[in-house]
Short mmCIF file of N, CA, C and O and ligand atoms in Angstrom, two decimals:
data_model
loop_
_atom_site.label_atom_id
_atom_site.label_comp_id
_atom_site.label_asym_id
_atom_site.label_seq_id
_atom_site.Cartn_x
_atom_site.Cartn_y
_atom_site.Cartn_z
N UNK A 1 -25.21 11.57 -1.18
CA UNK A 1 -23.93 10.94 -1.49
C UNK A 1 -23.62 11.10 -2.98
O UNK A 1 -24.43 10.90 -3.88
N UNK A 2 -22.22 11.53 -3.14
CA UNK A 2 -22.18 11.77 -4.53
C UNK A 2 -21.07 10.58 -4.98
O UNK A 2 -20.08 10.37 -4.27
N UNK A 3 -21.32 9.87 -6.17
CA UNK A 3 -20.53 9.02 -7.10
C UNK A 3 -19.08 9.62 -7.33
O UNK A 3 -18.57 10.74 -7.34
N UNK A 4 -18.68 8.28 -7.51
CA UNK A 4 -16.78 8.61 -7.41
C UNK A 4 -16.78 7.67 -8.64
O UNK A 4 -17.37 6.63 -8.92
N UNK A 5 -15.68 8.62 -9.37
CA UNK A 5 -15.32 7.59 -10.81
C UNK A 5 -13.86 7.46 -10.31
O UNK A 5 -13.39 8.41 -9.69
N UNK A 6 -13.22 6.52 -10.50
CA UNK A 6 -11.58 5.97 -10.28
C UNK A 6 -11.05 6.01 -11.12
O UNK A 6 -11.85 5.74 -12.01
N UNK A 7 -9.75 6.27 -11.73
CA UNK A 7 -8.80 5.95 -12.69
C UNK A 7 -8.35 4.64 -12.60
O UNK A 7 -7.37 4.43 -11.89
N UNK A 8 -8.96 3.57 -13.30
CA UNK A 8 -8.24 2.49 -13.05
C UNK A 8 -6.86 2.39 -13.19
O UNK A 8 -6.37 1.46 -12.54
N UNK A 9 -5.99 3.15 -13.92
CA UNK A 9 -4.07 2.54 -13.64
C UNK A 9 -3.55 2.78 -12.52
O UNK A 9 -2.64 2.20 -11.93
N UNK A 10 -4.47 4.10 -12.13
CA UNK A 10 -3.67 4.76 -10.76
C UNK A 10 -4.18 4.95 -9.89
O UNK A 10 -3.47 5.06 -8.89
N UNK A 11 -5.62 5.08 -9.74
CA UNK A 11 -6.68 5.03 -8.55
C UNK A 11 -7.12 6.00 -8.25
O UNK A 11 -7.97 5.89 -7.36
N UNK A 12 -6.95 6.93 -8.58
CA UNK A 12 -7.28 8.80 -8.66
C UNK A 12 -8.62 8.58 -8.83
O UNK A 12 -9.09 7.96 -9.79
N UNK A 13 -9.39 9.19 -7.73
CA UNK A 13 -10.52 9.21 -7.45
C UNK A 13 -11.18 11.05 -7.58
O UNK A 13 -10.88 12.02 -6.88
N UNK A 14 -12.15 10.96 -8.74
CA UNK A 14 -12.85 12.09 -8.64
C UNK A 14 -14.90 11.97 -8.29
O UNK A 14 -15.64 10.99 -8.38
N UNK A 15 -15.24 13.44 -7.89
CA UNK A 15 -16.77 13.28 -8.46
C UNK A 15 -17.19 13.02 -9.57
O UNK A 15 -16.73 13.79 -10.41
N UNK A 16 -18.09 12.03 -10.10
CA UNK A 16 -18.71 11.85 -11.52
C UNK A 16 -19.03 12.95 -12.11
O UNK A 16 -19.05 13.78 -11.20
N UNK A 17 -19.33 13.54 -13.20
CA UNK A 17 -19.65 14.17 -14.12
C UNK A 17 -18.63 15.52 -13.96
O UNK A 17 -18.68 16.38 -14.84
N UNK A 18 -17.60 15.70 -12.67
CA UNK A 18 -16.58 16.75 -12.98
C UNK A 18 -15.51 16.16 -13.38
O UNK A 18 -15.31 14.95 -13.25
N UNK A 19 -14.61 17.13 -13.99
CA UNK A 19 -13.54 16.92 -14.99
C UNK A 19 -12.87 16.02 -13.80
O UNK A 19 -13.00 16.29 -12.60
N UNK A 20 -12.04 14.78 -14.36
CA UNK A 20 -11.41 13.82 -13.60
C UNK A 20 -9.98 13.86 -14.26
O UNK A 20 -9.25 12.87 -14.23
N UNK A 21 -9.54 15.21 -14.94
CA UNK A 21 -8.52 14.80 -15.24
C UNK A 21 -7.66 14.93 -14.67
O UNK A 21 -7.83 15.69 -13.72
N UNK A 22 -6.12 14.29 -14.80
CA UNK A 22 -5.28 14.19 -13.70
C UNK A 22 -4.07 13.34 -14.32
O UNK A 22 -4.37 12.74 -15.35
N UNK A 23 -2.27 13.13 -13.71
CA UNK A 23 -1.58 12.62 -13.96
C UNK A 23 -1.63 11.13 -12.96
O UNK A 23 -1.62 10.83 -11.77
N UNK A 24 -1.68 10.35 -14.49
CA UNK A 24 -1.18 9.10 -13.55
C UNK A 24 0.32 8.88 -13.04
O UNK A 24 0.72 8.49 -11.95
N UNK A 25 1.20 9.36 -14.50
CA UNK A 25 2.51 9.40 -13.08
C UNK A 25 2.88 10.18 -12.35
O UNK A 25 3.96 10.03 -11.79
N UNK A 26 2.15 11.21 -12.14
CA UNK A 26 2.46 12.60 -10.58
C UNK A 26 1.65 11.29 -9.58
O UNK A 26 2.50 10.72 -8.89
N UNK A 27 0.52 10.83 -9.41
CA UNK A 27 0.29 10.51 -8.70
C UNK A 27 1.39 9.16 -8.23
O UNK A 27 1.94 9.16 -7.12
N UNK A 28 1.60 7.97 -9.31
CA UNK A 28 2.89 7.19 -8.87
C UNK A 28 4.09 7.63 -8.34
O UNK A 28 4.71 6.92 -7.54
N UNK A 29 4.59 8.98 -8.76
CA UNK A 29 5.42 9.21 -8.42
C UNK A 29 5.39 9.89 -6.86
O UNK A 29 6.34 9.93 -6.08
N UNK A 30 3.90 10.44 -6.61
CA UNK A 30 3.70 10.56 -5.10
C UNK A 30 3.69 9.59 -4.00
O UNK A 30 4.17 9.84 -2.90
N UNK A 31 3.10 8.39 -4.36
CA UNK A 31 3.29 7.15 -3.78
C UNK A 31 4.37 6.44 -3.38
O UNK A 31 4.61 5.83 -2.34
N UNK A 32 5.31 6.69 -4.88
CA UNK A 32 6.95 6.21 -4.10
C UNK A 32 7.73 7.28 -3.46
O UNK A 32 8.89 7.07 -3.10
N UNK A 33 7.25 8.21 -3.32
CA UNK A 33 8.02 9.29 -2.89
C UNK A 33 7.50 8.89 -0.77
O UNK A 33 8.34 8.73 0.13
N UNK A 34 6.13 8.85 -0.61
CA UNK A 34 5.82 8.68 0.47
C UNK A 34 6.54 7.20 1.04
O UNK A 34 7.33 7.19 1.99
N UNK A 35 6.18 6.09 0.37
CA UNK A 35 6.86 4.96 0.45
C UNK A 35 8.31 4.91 0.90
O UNK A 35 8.61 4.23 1.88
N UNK A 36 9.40 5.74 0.10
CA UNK A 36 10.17 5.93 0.23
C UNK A 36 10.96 6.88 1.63
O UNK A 36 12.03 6.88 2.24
N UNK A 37 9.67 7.65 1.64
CA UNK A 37 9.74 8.63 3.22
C UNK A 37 9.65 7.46 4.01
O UNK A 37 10.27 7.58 5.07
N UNK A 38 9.25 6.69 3.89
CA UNK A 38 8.65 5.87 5.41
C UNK A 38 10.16 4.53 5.66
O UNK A 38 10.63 4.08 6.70
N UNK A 39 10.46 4.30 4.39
CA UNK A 39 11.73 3.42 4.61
C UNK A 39 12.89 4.51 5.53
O UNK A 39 13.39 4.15 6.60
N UNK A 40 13.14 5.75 4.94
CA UNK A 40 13.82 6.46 5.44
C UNK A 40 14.14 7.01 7.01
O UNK A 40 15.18 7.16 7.66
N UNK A 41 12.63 7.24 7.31
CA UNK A 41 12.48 7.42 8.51
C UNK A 41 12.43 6.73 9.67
O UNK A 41 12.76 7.15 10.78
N UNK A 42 11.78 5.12 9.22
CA UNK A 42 11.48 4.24 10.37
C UNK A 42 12.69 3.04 9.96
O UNK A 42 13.01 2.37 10.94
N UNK A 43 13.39 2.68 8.70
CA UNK A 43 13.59 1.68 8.01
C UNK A 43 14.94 1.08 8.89
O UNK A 43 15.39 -0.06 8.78
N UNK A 44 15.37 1.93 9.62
CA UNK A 44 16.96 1.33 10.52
C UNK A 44 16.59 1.52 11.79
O UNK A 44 17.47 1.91 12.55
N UNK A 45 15.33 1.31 12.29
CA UNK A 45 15.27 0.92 13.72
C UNK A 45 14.69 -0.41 13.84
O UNK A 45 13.73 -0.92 13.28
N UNK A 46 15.96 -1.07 15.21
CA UNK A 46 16.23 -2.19 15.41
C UNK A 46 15.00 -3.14 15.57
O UNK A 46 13.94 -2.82 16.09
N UNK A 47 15.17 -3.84 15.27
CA UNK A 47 13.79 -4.99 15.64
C UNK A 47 12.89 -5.55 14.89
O UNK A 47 11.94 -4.77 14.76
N UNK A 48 12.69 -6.81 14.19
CA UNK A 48 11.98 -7.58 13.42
C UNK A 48 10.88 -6.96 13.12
O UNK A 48 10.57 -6.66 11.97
N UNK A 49 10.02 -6.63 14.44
CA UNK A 49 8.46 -6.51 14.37
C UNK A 49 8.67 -4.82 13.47
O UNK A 49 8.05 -4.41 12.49
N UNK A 50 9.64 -4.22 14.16
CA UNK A 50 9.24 -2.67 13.65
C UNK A 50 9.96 -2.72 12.11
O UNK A 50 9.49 -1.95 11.27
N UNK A 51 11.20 -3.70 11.67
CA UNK A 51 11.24 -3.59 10.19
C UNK A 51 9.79 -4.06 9.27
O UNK A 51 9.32 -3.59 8.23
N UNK A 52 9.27 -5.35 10.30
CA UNK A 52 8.18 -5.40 9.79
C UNK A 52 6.99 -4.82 9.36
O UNK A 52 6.49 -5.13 8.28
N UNK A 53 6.60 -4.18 9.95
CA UNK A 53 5.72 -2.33 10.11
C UNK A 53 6.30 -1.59 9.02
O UNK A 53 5.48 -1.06 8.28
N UNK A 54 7.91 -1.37 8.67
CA UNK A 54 7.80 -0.52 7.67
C UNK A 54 7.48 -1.25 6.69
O UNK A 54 6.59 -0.79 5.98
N UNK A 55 7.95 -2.33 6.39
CA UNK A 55 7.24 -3.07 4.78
C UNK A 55 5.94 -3.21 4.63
O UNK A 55 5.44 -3.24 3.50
N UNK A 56 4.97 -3.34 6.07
CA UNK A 56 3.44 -3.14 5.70
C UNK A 56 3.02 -2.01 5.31
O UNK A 56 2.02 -1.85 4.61
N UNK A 57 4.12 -0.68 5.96
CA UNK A 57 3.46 0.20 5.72
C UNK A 57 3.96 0.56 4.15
O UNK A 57 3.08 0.34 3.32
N UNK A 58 4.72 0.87 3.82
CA UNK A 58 5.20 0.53 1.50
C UNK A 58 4.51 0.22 1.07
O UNK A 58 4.13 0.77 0.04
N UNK A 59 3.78 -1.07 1.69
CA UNK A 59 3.09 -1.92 1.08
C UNK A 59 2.01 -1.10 0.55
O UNK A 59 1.79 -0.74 -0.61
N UNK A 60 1.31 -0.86 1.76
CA UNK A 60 -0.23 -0.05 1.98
C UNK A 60 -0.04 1.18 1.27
O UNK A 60 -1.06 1.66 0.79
N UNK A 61 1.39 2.02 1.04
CA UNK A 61 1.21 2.91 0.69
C UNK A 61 1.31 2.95 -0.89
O UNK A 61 1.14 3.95 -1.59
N UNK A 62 1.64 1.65 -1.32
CA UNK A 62 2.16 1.44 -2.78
C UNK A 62 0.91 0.69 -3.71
O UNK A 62 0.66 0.94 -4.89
N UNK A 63 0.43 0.03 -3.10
CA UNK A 63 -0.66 -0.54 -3.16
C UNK A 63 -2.37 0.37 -3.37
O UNK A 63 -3.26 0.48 -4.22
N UNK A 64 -2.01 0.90 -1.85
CA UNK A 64 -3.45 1.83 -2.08
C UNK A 64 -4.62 1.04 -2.28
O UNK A 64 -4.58 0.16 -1.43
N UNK A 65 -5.77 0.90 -3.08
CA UNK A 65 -6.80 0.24 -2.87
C UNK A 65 -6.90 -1.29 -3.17
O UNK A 65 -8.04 -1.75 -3.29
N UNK A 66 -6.11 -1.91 -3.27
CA UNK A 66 -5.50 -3.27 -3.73
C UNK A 66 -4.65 -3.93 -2.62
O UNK A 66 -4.00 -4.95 -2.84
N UNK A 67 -4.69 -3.31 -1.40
CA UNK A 67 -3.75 -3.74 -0.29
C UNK A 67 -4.40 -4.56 0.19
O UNK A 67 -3.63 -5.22 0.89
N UNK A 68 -6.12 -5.25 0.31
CA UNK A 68 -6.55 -6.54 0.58
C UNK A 68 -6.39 -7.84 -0.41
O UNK A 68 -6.57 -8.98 0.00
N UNK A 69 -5.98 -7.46 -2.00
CA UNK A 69 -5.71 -8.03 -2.80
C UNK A 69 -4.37 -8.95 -2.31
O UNK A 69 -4.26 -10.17 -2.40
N UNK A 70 -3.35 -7.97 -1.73
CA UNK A 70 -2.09 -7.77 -1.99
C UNK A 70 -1.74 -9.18 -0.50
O UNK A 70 -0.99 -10.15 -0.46
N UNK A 71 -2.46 -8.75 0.23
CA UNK A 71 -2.08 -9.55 1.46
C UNK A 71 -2.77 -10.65 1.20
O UNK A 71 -2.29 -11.61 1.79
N UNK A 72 -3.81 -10.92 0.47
CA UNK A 72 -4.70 -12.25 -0.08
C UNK A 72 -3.33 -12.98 -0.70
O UNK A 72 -3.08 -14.06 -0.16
N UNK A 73 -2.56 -12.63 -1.56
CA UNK A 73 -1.31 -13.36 -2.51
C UNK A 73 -0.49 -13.14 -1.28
O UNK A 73 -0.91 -14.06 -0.57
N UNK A 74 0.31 -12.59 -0.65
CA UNK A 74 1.13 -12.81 -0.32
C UNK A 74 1.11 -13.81 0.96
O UNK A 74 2.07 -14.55 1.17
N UNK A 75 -0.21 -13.83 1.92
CA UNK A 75 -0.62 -15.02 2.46
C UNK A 75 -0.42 -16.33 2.04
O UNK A 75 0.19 -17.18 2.69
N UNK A 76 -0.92 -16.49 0.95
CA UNK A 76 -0.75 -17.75 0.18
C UNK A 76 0.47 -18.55 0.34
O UNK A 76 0.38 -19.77 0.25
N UNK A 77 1.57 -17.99 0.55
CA UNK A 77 3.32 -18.26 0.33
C UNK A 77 3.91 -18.24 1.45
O UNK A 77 5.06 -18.65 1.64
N UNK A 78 3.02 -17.65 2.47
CA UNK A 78 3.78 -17.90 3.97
C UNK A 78 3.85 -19.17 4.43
O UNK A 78 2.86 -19.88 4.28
N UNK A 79 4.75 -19.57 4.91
CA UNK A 79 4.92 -20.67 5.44
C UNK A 79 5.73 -21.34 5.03
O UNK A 79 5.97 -21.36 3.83
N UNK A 80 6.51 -22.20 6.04
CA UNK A 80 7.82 -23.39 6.03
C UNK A 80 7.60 -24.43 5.10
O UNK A 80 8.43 -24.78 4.26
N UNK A 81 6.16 -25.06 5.31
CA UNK A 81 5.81 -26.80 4.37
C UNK A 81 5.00 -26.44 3.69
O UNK A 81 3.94 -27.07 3.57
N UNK A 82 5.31 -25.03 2.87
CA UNK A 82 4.25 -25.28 1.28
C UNK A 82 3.58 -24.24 1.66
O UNK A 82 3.64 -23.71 2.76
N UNK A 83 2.60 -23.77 0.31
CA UNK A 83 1.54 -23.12 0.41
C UNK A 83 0.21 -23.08 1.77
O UNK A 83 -0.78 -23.80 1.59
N UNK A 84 0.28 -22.43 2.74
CA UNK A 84 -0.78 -22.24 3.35
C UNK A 84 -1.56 -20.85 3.39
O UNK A 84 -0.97 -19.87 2.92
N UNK A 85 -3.33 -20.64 4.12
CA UNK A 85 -3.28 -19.41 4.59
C UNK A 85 -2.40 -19.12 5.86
O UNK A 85 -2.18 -19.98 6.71
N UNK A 86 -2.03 -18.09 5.90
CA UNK A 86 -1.62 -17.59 7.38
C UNK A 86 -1.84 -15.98 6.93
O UNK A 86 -2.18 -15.59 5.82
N UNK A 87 -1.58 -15.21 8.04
CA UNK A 87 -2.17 -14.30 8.40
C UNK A 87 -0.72 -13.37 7.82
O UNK A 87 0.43 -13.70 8.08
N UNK A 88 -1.09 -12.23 7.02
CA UNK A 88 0.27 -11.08 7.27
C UNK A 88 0.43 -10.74 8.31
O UNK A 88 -0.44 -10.75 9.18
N UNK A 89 1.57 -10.38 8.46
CA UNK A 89 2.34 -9.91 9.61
C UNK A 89 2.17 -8.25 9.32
O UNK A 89 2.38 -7.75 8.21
N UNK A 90 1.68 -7.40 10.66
CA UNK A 90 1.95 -6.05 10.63
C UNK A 90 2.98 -5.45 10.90
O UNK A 90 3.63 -4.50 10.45
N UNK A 91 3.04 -6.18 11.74
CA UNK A 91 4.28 -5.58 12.43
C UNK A 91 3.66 -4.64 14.08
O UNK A 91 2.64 -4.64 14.76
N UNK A 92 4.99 -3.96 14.10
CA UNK A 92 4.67 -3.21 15.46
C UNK A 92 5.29 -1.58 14.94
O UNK A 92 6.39 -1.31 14.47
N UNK A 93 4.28 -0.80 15.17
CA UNK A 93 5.05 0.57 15.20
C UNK A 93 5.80 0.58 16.39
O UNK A 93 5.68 0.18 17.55
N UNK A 94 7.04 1.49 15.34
CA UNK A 94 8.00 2.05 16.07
C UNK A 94 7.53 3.03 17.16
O UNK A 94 8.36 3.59 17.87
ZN1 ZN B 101 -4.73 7.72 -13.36
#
């Protein structure tokens, strides 16, 4: 098994001791570009659960390795009477 060093701003993952260099905003800008594919494609079909699905999926795709972070906070705020846990919503693919 070989070691992975990360770019912490952007998450760009290389092998240790080879060159890790790389753009952090080509890679952001790949992320909203996919993100943005996925609103496009799925984002106007009818139905709660499947709008719901596309915002998990932005999410996951915007996010990247921080998407258990991401649903940890946004859990927090669900709900009618205040702060509770509850569960994110996935949604349903289209
Ligand atoms: Zn980077």
């Amino acid at each position: 098994m070989t070691d992975k060093s990360k770019c912490c701003t952007c998450g760009y993952e290389w092998e240790t001791g080879k060159n890790g260099r790389h753009s952090c905003s080509d890679n952001f800008k790949r992320r909203i570009n996919k993100a943005t594919d996925i609103a496009a494609r799925f984002g106007q079909i009818d139905g709660a659960h499947h709008k719901t699905w596309v915002i998990d999926q932005m999410v996951r795709t915007l996010t990247g390795d921080d998407y258990p972070a991401f649903v940890d906070y946004a859990s927090e705020d669900i709900g009618e009477d205040g702060p509770f846990r509850d569960e994110w919503d996935c949604g349903i693919a289209p």
